[in-house]
């Protein structure tokens, strides 16, 4: 059993829990902490942070600059051992549209 678990974990066989939030107003700064709701004993080992939507102006998201237009980008994917992910949004010019951010926490069962 241990060998099978070790083999599967090496291949990335873990469960994922995704938390998604719509950004309320692209004309204002926005900060959000997205927490996972894992049961006791479940441990996060990696995460994927994604943003999608549309914007009429340039903005920063976690210090990465985006141009106006359609957005569908993975900002982070890799090792992550926390239970929350902090997101900071700042418009660089007048901005309208809609953006959705999501964090998928991959964890042991």
Short mmCIF file of N, CA and C in Angstrom, two decimals:
data_model
loop_
_atom_site.label_atom_id
_atom_site.label_comp_id
_atom_site.label_asym_id
_atom_site.label_seq_id
_atom_site.Cartn_x
_atom_site.Cartn_y
_atom_site.Cartn_z
N UNK A 1 0.83 -1.19 0.00
CA UNK A 1 0.00 0.00 0.00
C UNK A 1 0.87 1.25 0.00
N UNK A 2 1.91 1.28 0.86
CA UNK A 2 2.79 2.44 0.91
C UNK A 2 3.45 2.68 -0.45
N UNK A 3 3.90 1.60 -1.10
CA UNK A 3 4.54 1.72 -2.40
C UNK A 3 3.59 2.33 -3.43
N UNK A 4 2.35 1.87 -3.42
CA UNK A 4 1.36 2.40 -4.37
C UNK A 4 1.10 3.88 -4.10
N UNK A 5 0.98 4.27 -2.85
CA UNK A 5 0.75 5.67 -2.50
C UNK A 5 1.95 6.53 -2.91
N UNK A 6 3.13 6.05 -2.64
CA UNK A 6 4.34 6.80 -3.01
C UNK A 6 4.44 6.95 -4.52
N UNK A 7 4.12 5.89 -5.25
CA UNK A 7 4.16 5.95 -6.71
C UNK A 7 3.13 6.93 -7.24
N UNK A 8 1.90 6.85 -6.74
CA UNK A 8 0.85 7.75 -7.20
C UNK A 8 1.15 9.19 -6.84
N UNK A 9 1.68 9.44 -5.66
CA UNK A 9 1.97 10.81 -5.27
C UNK A 9 3.08 11.38 -6.13
N UNK A 10 4.01 10.57 -6.56
CA UNK A 10 5.06 11.03 -7.46
C UNK A 10 4.53 11.40 -8.82
N UNK A 11 3.39 10.84 -9.20
CA UNK A 11 2.77 11.15 -10.48
C UNK A 11 1.77 12.29 -10.37
N UNK A 12 1.64 12.87 -9.21
CA UNK A 12 0.73 13.99 -9.05
C UNK A 12 -0.70 13.58 -8.76
N UNK A 13 -0.92 12.40 -8.21
CA UNK A 13 -2.27 11.94 -7.92
C UNK A 13 -2.72 12.47 -6.56
N UNK A 14 -3.28 13.65 -6.59
CA UNK A 14 -3.78 14.30 -5.38
C UNK A 14 -5.13 14.93 -5.70
N UNK A 15 -5.87 15.24 -4.68
CA UNK A 15 -7.15 15.90 -4.85
C UNK A 15 -6.95 17.40 -4.95
N UNK A 16 -7.86 18.07 -5.65
CA UNK A 16 -7.79 19.52 -5.76
C UNK A 16 -9.09 20.16 -5.28
N UNK A 17 -8.96 21.24 -4.54
CA UNK A 17 -10.10 22.02 -4.08
C UNK A 17 -9.94 23.42 -4.64
N UNK A 18 -10.93 23.89 -5.41
CA UNK A 18 -10.84 25.20 -6.05
C UNK A 18 -11.77 26.20 -5.38
N UNK A 19 -11.23 27.37 -5.10
CA UNK A 19 -11.99 28.50 -4.55
C UNK A 19 -11.93 29.62 -5.59
N UNK A 20 -13.11 30.19 -5.93
CA UNK A 20 -13.20 31.21 -6.97
C UNK A 20 -13.89 32.45 -6.42
N UNK A 21 -13.39 33.62 -6.85
CA UNK A 21 -13.99 34.90 -6.45
C UNK A 21 -14.05 35.84 -7.64
N UNK A 22 -15.19 36.50 -7.78
CA UNK A 22 -15.35 37.56 -8.78
C UNK A 22 -14.78 38.84 -8.18
N UNK A 23 -14.05 39.61 -8.96
CA UNK A 23 -13.54 40.88 -8.48
C UNK A 23 -14.67 41.90 -8.57
N UNK A 24 -14.99 42.58 -7.47
CA UNK A 24 -16.19 43.40 -7.38
C UNK A 24 -16.20 44.66 -8.23
N UNK A 25 -15.07 45.34 -8.37
CA UNK A 25 -15.04 46.63 -9.06
C UNK A 25 -13.63 46.87 -9.55
N UNK A 26 -13.44 46.87 -10.87
CA UNK A 26 -12.09 46.99 -11.43
C UNK A 26 -11.55 48.41 -11.38
N UNK A 27 -12.35 49.37 -10.93
CA UNK A 27 -11.86 50.75 -10.85
C UNK A 27 -11.18 51.04 -9.53
N UNK A 28 -11.23 50.11 -8.58
CA UNK A 28 -10.67 50.33 -7.23
C UNK A 28 -9.69 49.23 -6.85
N UNK A 29 -8.74 49.59 -5.96
CA UNK A 29 -7.84 48.59 -5.39
C UNK A 29 -8.66 47.52 -4.68
N UNK A 30 -8.13 46.30 -4.67
CA UNK A 30 -8.87 45.18 -4.09
C UNK A 30 -7.86 44.20 -3.50
N UNK A 31 -8.11 43.74 -2.31
CA UNK A 31 -7.28 42.73 -1.67
C UNK A 31 -8.19 41.64 -1.12
N UNK A 32 -7.79 40.40 -1.31
CA UNK A 32 -8.59 39.27 -0.86
C UNK A 32 -7.65 38.14 -0.46
N UNK A 33 -8.00 37.47 0.62
CA UNK A 33 -7.29 36.27 1.02
C UNK A 33 -8.25 35.10 0.77
N UNK A 34 -7.81 34.17 -0.06
CA UNK A 34 -8.63 33.00 -0.37
C UNK A 34 -8.09 31.83 0.44
N UNK A 35 -8.92 31.34 1.35
CA UNK A 35 -8.54 30.22 2.23
C UNK A 35 -9.13 28.91 1.72
N UNK A 36 -8.43 27.86 2.00
CA UNK A 36 -8.95 26.52 1.72
C UNK A 36 -9.74 26.03 2.92
N UNK A 37 -10.68 25.16 2.69
CA UNK A 37 -11.52 24.60 3.76
C UNK A 37 -11.26 23.10 3.91
N UNK A 38 -10.01 22.75 4.11
CA UNK A 38 -9.67 21.33 4.20
C UNK A 38 -9.95 20.79 5.60
N UNK A 39 -10.26 19.52 5.63
CA UNK A 39 -10.48 18.85 6.91
C UNK A 39 -9.15 18.67 7.64
N UNK A 40 -9.24 18.48 8.93
CA UNK A 40 -8.05 18.25 9.74
C UNK A 40 -7.31 17.02 9.21
N UNK A 41 -6.02 17.13 9.09
CA UNK A 41 -5.21 16.02 8.59
C UNK A 41 -4.92 16.10 7.11
N UNK A 42 -5.64 16.95 6.37
CA UNK A 42 -5.34 17.14 4.96
C UNK A 42 -4.33 18.27 4.83
N UNK A 43 -3.32 18.06 4.00
CA UNK A 43 -2.25 19.03 3.86
C UNK A 43 -2.09 19.48 2.42
N UNK A 44 -2.02 20.79 2.22
CA UNK A 44 -1.78 21.35 0.89
C UNK A 44 -0.32 21.13 0.52
N UNK A 45 -0.06 20.72 -0.73
CA UNK A 45 1.31 20.56 -1.18
C UNK A 45 1.62 21.40 -2.41
N UNK A 46 0.57 21.86 -3.12
CA UNK A 46 0.80 22.75 -4.26
C UNK A 46 -0.47 23.53 -4.55
N UNK A 47 -0.32 24.56 -5.39
CA UNK A 47 -1.47 25.41 -5.71
C UNK A 47 -1.34 25.93 -7.14
N UNK A 48 -2.49 26.29 -7.69
CA UNK A 48 -2.54 26.94 -9.00
C UNK A 48 -3.42 28.18 -8.86
N UNK A 49 -2.91 29.34 -9.25
CA UNK A 49 -3.62 30.61 -9.17
C UNK A 49 -3.87 31.10 -10.59
N UNK A 50 -5.15 31.31 -10.92
CA UNK A 50 -5.56 31.66 -12.28
C UNK A 50 -6.44 32.89 -12.27
N UNK A 51 -6.34 33.71 -13.32
CA UNK A 51 -7.22 34.86 -13.52
C UNK A 51 -7.79 34.79 -14.93
N UNK A 52 -9.09 35.14 -15.05
CA UNK A 52 -9.72 35.16 -16.36
C UNK A 52 -10.76 36.27 -16.39
N UNK A 53 -11.09 36.72 -17.59
CA UNK A 53 -12.09 37.76 -17.76
C UNK A 53 -11.68 38.78 -18.79
N UNK A 54 -12.15 40.02 -18.58
CA UNK A 54 -11.90 41.08 -19.54
C UNK A 54 -11.72 42.40 -18.80
N UNK A 55 -10.80 43.22 -19.30
CA UNK A 55 -10.49 44.51 -18.68
C UNK A 55 -10.34 45.57 -19.76
N UNK A 56 -10.79 46.81 -19.47
CA UNK A 56 -10.64 47.90 -20.42
C UNK A 56 -9.37 48.71 -20.19
N UNK A 57 -8.67 48.44 -19.10
CA UNK A 57 -7.46 49.20 -18.78
C UNK A 57 -6.38 48.31 -18.19
N UNK A 58 -5.18 48.88 -18.07
CA UNK A 58 -4.07 48.15 -17.48
C UNK A 58 -4.23 48.05 -15.98
N UNK A 59 -3.68 46.99 -15.41
CA UNK A 59 -3.76 46.78 -13.96
C UNK A 59 -2.63 45.88 -13.49
N UNK A 60 -2.42 45.89 -12.18
CA UNK A 60 -1.48 44.98 -11.53
C UNK A 60 -2.27 43.94 -10.76
N UNK A 61 -1.84 42.70 -10.85
CA UNK A 61 -2.42 41.63 -10.03
C UNK A 61 -1.25 40.88 -9.42
N UNK A 62 -1.12 40.98 -8.09
CA UNK A 62 0.03 40.42 -7.37
C UNK A 62 1.35 40.86 -8.03
N UNK A 63 1.41 42.16 -8.31
CA UNK A 63 2.58 42.84 -8.85
C UNK A 63 2.93 42.47 -10.29
N UNK A 64 2.07 41.73 -10.97
CA UNK A 64 2.28 41.42 -12.39
C UNK A 64 1.37 42.36 -13.20
N UNK A 65 1.95 43.01 -14.21
CA UNK A 65 1.21 43.99 -15.01
C UNK A 65 0.46 43.30 -16.15
N UNK A 66 -0.81 43.69 -16.31
CA UNK A 66 -1.65 43.19 -17.39
C UNK A 66 -2.13 44.34 -18.25
N UNK A 67 -2.24 44.09 -19.55
CA UNK A 67 -2.78 45.08 -20.49
C UNK A 67 -4.27 44.87 -20.62
N UNK A 68 -4.95 45.85 -21.18
CA UNK A 68 -6.39 45.76 -21.43
C UNK A 68 -6.67 44.61 -22.39
N UNK A 69 -7.87 44.02 -22.26
CA UNK A 69 -8.28 42.97 -23.18
C UNK A 69 -8.73 41.71 -22.46
N UNK A 70 -8.82 40.62 -23.22
CA UNK A 70 -9.19 39.32 -22.67
C UNK A 70 -8.03 38.74 -21.87
N UNK A 71 -8.37 38.12 -20.76
CA UNK A 71 -7.35 37.55 -19.89
C UNK A 71 -7.75 36.12 -19.52
N UNK A 72 -6.82 35.20 -19.66
CA UNK A 72 -7.00 33.81 -19.23
C UNK A 72 -5.60 33.27 -18.96
N UNK A 73 -5.11 33.50 -17.74
CA UNK A 73 -3.71 33.27 -17.43
C UNK A 73 -3.53 32.55 -16.10
N UNK A 74 -2.61 31.62 -16.07
CA UNK A 74 -2.19 31.02 -14.81
C UNK A 74 -1.03 31.88 -14.29
N UNK A 75 -1.21 32.47 -13.12
CA UNK A 75 -0.18 33.34 -12.54
C UNK A 75 0.82 32.57 -11.70
N UNK A 76 0.38 31.48 -11.12
CA UNK A 76 1.27 30.68 -10.28
C UNK A 76 0.82 29.23 -10.33
N UNK A 77 1.78 28.33 -10.44
CA UNK A 77 1.49 26.90 -10.33
C UNK A 77 2.75 26.23 -9.82
N UNK A 78 2.65 25.66 -8.63
CA UNK A 78 3.82 25.00 -8.08
C UNK A 78 3.65 24.66 -6.61
N UNK A 79 4.76 24.37 -5.97
CA UNK A 79 4.75 24.01 -4.56
C UNK A 79 4.13 25.12 -3.73
N UNK A 80 3.31 24.73 -2.79
CA UNK A 80 2.64 25.69 -1.91
C UNK A 80 2.18 24.92 -0.69
N UNK A 81 2.52 25.38 0.49
CA UNK A 81 2.23 24.61 1.70
C UNK A 81 1.35 25.36 2.69
N UNK A 82 0.75 26.47 2.29
CA UNK A 82 -0.11 27.23 3.19
C UNK A 82 -1.56 26.87 3.00
N UNK A 83 -2.43 27.49 3.81
CA UNK A 83 -3.87 27.25 3.69
C UNK A 83 -4.60 28.48 3.17
N UNK A 84 -3.84 29.52 2.74
CA UNK A 84 -4.47 30.72 2.18
C UNK A 84 -3.55 31.36 1.16
N UNK A 85 -4.17 32.06 0.22
CA UNK A 85 -3.45 32.71 -0.87
C UNK A 85 -3.91 34.16 -0.92
N UNK A 86 -2.98 35.09 -0.87
CA UNK A 86 -3.31 36.51 -0.86
C UNK A 86 -3.30 37.07 -2.29
N UNK A 87 -4.34 37.84 -2.62
CA UNK A 87 -4.48 38.42 -3.95
C UNK A 87 -4.61 39.93 -3.81
N UNK A 88 -3.79 40.66 -4.57
CA UNK A 88 -3.83 42.12 -4.56
C UNK A 88 -4.01 42.64 -5.98
N UNK A 89 -5.03 43.46 -6.17
CA UNK A 89 -5.36 44.05 -7.47
C UNK A 89 -5.25 45.56 -7.37
N UNK A 90 -4.65 46.18 -8.39
CA UNK A 90 -4.56 47.64 -8.44
C UNK A 90 -4.71 48.11 -9.88
N UNK A 91 -5.73 48.95 -10.16
CA UNK A 91 -5.86 49.50 -11.51
C UNK A 91 -4.76 50.54 -11.76
N UNK A 92 -4.23 50.58 -12.97
CA UNK A 92 -3.20 51.56 -13.33
C UNK A 92 -3.79 52.70 -14.14
N UNK A 93 -5.04 52.57 -14.57
CA UNK A 93 -5.77 53.58 -15.31
C UNK A 93 -7.26 53.29 -15.14
N UNK A 94 -8.11 54.14 -15.70
CA UNK A 94 -9.55 53.85 -15.63
C UNK A 94 -9.78 52.45 -16.14
N UNK A 95 -10.59 51.71 -15.41
CA UNK A 95 -10.74 50.29 -15.75
C UNK A 95 -12.15 49.82 -15.45
N UNK A 96 -12.70 49.10 -16.41
CA UNK A 96 -13.99 48.43 -16.26
C UNK A 96 -13.86 47.02 -16.80
N UNK A 97 -14.85 46.21 -16.52
CA UNK A 97 -14.85 44.84 -17.00
C UNK A 97 -15.18 43.89 -15.88
N UNK A 98 -14.74 42.66 -16.04
CA UNK A 98 -14.97 41.65 -15.01
C UNK A 98 -13.78 40.69 -15.00
N UNK A 99 -13.36 40.35 -13.80
CA UNK A 99 -12.29 39.39 -13.64
C UNK A 99 -12.69 38.37 -12.59
N UNK A 100 -12.25 37.17 -12.80
CA UNK A 100 -12.50 36.08 -11.86
C UNK A 100 -11.13 35.49 -11.51
N UNK A 101 -10.88 35.36 -10.22
CA UNK A 101 -9.64 34.73 -9.76
C UNK A 101 -9.99 33.41 -9.09
N UNK A 102 -9.15 32.42 -9.30
CA UNK A 102 -9.38 31.14 -8.65
C UNK A 102 -8.06 30.55 -8.19
N UNK A 103 -8.14 29.88 -7.06
CA UNK A 103 -6.98 29.18 -6.52
C UNK A 103 -7.39 27.72 -6.33
N UNK A 104 -6.62 26.82 -6.91
CA UNK A 104 -6.83 25.39 -6.70
C UNK A 104 -5.73 24.91 -5.77
N UNK A 105 -6.15 24.39 -4.64
CA UNK A 105 -5.22 23.81 -3.66
C UNK A 105 -5.19 22.30 -3.89
N UNK A 106 -4.02 21.75 -4.14
CA UNK A 106 -3.87 20.30 -4.29
C UNK A 106 -3.40 19.76 -2.94
N UNK A 107 -4.06 18.70 -2.50
CA UNK A 107 -3.83 18.21 -1.14
C UNK A 107 -3.92 16.69 -1.08
N UNK A 108 -3.43 16.17 0.03
CA UNK A 108 -3.55 14.74 0.29
C UNK A 108 -4.94 14.47 0.82
N UNK A 109 -5.39 13.26 0.68
CA UNK A 109 -6.72 12.91 1.17
C UNK A 109 -6.65 12.33 2.56
#
